[in-house]
Coordinates of C-alpha atoms and ligand atoms in Angstrom, one line a residue:
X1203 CA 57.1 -97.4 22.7
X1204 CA 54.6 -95.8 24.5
X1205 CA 55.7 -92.6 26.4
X1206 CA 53.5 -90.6 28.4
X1207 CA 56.0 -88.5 29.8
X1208 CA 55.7 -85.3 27.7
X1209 CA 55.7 -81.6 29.0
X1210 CA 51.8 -81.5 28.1
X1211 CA 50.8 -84.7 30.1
X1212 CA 48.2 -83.8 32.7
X1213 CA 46.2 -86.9 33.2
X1214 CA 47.4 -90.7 32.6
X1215 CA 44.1 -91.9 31.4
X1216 CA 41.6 -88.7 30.9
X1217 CA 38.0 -89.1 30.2
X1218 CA 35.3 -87.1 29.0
X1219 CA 31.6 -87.0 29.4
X1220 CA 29.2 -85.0 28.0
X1221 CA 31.5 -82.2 27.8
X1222 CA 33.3 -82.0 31.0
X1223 CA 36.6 -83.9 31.7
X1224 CA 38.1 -85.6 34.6
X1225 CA 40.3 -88.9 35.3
X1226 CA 38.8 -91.9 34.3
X1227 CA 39.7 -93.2 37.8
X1228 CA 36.9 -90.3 38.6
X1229 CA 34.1 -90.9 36.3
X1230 CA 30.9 -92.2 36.6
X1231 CA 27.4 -93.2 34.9
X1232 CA 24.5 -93.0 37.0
X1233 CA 23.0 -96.2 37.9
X1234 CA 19.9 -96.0 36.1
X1235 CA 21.5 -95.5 33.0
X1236 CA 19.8 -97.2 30.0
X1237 CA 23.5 -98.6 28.8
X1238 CA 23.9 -100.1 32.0
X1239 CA 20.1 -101.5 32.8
X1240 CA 19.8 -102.8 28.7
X1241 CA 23.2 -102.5 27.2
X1242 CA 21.2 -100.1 24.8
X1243 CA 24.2 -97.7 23.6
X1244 CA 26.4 -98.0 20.8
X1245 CA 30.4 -98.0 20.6
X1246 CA 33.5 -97.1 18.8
X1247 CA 37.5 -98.1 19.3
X1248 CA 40.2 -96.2 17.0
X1249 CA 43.8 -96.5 17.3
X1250 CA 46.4 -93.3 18.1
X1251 CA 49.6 -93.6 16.4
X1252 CA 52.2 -91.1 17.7
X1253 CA 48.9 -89.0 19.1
X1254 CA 47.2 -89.1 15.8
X1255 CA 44.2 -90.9 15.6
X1256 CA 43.6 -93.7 12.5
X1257 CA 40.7 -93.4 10.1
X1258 CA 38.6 -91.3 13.1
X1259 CA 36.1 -90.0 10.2
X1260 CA 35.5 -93.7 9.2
X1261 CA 35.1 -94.7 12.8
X1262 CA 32.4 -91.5 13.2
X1263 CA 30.6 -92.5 10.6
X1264 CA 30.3 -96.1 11.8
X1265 CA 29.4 -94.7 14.7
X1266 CA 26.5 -92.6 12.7
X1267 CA 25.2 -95.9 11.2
X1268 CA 25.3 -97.5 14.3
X1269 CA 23.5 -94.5 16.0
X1270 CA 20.6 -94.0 13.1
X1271 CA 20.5 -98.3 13.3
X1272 CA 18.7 -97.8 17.0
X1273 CA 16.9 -95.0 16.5
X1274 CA 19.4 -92.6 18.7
X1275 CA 20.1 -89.4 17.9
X1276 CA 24.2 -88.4 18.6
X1277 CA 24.6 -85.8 21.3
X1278 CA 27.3 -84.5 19.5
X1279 CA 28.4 -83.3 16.0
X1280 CA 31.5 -84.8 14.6
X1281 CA 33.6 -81.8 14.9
X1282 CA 32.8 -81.9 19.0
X1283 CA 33.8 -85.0 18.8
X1284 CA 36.9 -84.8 16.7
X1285 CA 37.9 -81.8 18.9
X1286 CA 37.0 -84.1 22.8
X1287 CA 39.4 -86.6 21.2
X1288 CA 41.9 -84.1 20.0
X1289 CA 42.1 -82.8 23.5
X1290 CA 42.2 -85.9 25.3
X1291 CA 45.2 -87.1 23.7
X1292 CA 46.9 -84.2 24.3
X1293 CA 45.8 -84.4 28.1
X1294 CA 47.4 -87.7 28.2
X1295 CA 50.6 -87.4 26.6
X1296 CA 50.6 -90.8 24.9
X1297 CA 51.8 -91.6 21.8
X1298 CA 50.4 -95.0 21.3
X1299 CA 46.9 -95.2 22.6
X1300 CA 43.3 -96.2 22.1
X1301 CA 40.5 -94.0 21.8
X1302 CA 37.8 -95.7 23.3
X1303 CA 33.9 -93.9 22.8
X1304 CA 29.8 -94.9 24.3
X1305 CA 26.9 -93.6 23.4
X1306 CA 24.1 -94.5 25.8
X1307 CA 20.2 -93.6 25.2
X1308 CA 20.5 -91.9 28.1
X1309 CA 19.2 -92.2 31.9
X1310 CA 15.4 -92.9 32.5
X1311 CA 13.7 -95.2 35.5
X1312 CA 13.9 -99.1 34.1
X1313 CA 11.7 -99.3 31.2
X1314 CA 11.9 -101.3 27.9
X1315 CA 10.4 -99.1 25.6
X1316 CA 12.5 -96.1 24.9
X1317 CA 12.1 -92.9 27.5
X1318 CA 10.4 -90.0 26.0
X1319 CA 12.5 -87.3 27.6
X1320 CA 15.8 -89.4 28.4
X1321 CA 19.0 -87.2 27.1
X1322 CA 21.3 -89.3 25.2
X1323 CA 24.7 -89.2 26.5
X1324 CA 28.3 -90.0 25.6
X1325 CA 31.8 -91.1 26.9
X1326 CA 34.9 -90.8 25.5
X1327 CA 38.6 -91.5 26.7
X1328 CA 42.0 -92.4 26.1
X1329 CA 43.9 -95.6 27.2
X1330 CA 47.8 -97.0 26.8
X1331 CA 47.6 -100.2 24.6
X1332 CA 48.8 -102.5 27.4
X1333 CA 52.2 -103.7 26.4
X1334 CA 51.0 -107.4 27.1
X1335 CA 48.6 -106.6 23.9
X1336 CA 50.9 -105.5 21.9
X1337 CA 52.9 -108.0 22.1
X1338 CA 50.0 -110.5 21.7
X1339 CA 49.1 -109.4 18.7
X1340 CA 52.4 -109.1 17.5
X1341 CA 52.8 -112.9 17.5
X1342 CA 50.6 -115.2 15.3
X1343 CA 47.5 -115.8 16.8
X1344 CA 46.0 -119.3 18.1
X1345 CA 42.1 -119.9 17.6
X1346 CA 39.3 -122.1 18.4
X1347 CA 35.8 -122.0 16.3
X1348 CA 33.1 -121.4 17.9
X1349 CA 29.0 -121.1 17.0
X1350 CA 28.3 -117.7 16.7
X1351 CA 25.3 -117.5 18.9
X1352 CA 25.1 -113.5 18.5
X1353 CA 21.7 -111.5 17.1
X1354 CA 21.0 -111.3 13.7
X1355 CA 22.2 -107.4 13.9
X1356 CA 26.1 -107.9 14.1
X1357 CA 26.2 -104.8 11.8
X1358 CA 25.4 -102.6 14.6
X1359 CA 28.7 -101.8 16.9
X1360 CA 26.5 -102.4 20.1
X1361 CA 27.6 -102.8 23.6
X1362 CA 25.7 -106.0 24.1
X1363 CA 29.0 -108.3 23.8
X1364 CA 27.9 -110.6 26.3
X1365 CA 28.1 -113.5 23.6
X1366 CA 31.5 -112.5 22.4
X1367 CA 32.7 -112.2 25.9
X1368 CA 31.6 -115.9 26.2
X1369 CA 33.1 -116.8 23.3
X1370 CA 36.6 -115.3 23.9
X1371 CA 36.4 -116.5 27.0
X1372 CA 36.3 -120.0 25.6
X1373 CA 39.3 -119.4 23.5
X1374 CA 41.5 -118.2 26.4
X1375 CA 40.4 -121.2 28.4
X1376 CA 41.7 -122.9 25.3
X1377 CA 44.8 -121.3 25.3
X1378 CA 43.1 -119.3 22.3
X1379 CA 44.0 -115.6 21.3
X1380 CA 40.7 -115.1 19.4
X1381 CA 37.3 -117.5 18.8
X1382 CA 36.3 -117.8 15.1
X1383 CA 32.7 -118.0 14.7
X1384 CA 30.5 -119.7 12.6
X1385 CA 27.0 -119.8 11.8
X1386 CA 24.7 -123.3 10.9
X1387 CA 26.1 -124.6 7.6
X1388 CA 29.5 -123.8 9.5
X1389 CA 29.5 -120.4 7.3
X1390 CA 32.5 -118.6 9.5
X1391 CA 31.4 -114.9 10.0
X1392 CA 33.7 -112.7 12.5
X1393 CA 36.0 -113.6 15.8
X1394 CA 34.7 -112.2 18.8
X1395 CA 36.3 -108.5 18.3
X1396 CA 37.8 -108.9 14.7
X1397 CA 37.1 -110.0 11.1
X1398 CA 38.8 -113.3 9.7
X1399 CA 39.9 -113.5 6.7
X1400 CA 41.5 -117.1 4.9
X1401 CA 43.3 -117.8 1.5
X1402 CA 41.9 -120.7 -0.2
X1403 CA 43.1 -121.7 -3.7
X1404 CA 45.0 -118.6 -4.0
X1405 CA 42.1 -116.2 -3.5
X1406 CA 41.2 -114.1 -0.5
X1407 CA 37.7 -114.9 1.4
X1408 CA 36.1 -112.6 3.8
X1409 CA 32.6 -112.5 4.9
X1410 CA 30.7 -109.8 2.8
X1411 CA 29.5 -107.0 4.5
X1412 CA 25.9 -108.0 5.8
X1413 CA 24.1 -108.4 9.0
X1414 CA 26.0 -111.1 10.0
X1415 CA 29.1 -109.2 10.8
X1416 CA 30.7 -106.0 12.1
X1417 CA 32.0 -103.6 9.1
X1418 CA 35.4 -103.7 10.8
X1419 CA 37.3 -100.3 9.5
X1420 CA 40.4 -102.8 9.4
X1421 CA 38.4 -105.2 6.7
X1422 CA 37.8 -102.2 4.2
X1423 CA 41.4 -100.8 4.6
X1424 CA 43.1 -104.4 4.0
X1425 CA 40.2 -104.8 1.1
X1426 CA 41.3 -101.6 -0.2
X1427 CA 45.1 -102.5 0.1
X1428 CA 44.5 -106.2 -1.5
X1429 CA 42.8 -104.1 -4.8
X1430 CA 45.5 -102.2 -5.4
X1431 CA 48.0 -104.9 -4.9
X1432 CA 46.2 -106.7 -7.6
X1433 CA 45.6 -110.2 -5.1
X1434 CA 42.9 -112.1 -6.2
X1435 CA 40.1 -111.4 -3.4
X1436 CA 36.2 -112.1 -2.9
X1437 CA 34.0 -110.6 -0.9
X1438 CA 32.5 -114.2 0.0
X1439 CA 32.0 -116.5 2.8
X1440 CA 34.1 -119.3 3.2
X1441 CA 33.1 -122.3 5.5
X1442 CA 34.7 -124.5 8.5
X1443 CA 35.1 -127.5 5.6
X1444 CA 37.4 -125.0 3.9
X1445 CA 39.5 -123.5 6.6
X1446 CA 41.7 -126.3 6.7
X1447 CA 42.7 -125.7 2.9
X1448 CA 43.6 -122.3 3.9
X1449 CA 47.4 -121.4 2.9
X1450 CA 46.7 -118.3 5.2
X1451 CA 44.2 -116.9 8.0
X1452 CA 44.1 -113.6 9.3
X1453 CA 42.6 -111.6 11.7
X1454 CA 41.8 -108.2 11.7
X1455 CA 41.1 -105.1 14.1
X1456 CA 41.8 -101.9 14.9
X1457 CA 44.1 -103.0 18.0
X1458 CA 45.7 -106.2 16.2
X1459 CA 45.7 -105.0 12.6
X1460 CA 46.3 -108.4 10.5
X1461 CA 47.5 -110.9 12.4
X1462 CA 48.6 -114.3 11.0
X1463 CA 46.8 -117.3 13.0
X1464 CA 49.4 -120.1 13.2
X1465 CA 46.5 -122.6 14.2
X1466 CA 43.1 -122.9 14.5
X1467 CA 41.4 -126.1 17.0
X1468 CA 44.9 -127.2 17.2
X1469 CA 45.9 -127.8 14.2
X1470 CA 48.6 -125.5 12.2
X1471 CA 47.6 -123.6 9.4
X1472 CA 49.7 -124.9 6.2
X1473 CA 52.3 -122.5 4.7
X1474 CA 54.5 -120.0 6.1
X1475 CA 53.9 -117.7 9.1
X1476 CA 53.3 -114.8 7.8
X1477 CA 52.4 -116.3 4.6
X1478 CA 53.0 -114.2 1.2
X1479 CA 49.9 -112.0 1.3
X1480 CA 49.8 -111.6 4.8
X1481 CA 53.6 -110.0 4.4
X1482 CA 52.6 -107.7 1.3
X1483 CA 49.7 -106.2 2.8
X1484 CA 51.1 -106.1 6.1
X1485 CA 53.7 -103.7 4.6
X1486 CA 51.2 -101.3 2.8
X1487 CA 49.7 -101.2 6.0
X1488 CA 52.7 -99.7 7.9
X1489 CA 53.0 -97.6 5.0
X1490 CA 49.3 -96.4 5.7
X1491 CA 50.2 -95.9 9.7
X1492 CA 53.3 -94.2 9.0
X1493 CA 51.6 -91.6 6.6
X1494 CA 49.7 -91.0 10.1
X1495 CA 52.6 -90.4 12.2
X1496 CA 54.4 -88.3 10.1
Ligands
PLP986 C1 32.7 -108.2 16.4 C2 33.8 -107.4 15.7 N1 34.1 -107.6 14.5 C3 35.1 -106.9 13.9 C4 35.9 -106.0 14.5 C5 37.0 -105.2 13.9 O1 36.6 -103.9 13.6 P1 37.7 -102.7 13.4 O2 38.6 -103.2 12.3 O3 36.9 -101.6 13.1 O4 38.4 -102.6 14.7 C6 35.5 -105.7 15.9 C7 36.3 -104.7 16.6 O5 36.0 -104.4 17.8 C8 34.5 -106.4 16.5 O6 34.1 -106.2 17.8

């Protein structure tokens, strides 16, 4: 239950950028700022369990490899960081939350090429998961596929989502939780803000890290989990022809953790909801999260 009641809360939803906070309700980004004009900045999401953020180190250095991917240099050294998100969590009091952080290149009159004496700047703040999310997630999800029309540098935790906004936008139009996409050859990659991952003939499939998709810090912790449960599990792509083989389907982020899809274009996938993996690593994972919250 979220709560943001406690004696310390000062601000509902507090933000903080380049060093000074306020309410998000009260900040701003100057107009000609590059992340707004070119969507050139980079991003990161982590999850608060009872006001302790999960994996942040893991998220930072995503964030790193994101950073050093477009030539930006971080404003900010991880402890800053760590302490900015620290303090923000205590500011609002939540329990359950979202840490959401931008990096921009910076503000510079509207050029392409990259501004010679443009500061970098960055964002942070904290957010309730809406309880309408929660509870979404919570239930098995529905999907469509869709061709993943995205660059060729998924790798890179960008803020140009414009294609995955399309995307998910055609899934809720659908009736669709989350848009599986493919590339030619119908090789499936990512959904629109998660990994999918299916279990055909017994085995575990996920896209390999490439490219092609986000790292998601969910993939390598259920990768992780899946070794030491001993499942049989590759690292390899799987295709639309196969999906409808699949005994299971998950998808997996930071806000919806795994999430069992009960059907995909319509059709239910086969076996149990959630099906026998999906239950095992689902429980390791709480046991992950409640080391967290303790
Ligand atoms: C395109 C994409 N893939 C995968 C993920 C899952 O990553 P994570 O588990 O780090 O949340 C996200 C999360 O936002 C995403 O946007």
């Amino acid at each position: 239950m979220n709560n943001n009641t406690g004696d310390d809360h000062q601000m509902p939803n507090p933000a903080w950028i380049d060093g000074k906070t306020c309410d998000l309700s009260e900040a701003t980004v100057r107009l000609e700022d590059r992340a707004y004009f070119f969507g050139d900045g980079i991003y990161e999401a982590i999850r608060v369990y009872s006001k302790n953020p999960f994996y942040l180190q893991a998220h930072l250095d995503r964030l790193h490899r994101s950073a050093d991917a477009i030539n930006l240099k971080l404003p900010y050294s991880d402890e800053e960081i760590s302490s900015a998100c620290s303090d923000l969590i205590r500011l609002s009091g939540y329990d359950e939350a979202y840490i959401y952080m931008q990096v921009s290149r910076g503000v510079a009159p509207r050029e392409h090429s990259f501004p010679k004496n443009a500061k970098p700047s960055m964002s942070i703040y904290v957010r309730e998961i809406p309880s309408a999310m929660i509870e979404q997630v919570a239930r098995p999800a529905a999907c469509i596929t869709v061709p993943d029309e995205r660059w060729m540098n998924c790798y890179i935790k960008s803020v140009n989502l414009l294609p995955n906004c399309l995307a998910r936008q055609q899934a809720v139009e659908a009736g669709a939780s989350e848009a599986i996409l493919y590339r030619p050859g119908g090789v499936v990659t990512e959904g629109t803000r998660s990994n999918i991952f299916a279990v055909i003939g017994g085995e575990v499939r996920t896209h390999p890290e490439s490219n092609l998709i986000l790292s998601g810090i969910t993939r390598r912790i259920i990768l992780d989990i899946i070794a030491s449960l001993r499942i049989p599990c590759r690292e390899e792509a799987f295709t639309l022809e196969e999906l409808p083989s699949a005994s299971e389907v998950w998808v997996t982020s930071t806000i919806s953790e795994l999430q069992p899809v009960a059907g995909i274009n319509g059709s239910a996938v086969k076996g149990n909801l959630p099906g026998e993996y999906a239950k095992a690593v689902k429980a390791e994972f709480k046991k992950e999260v409640d080391s967290v919250r303790a």
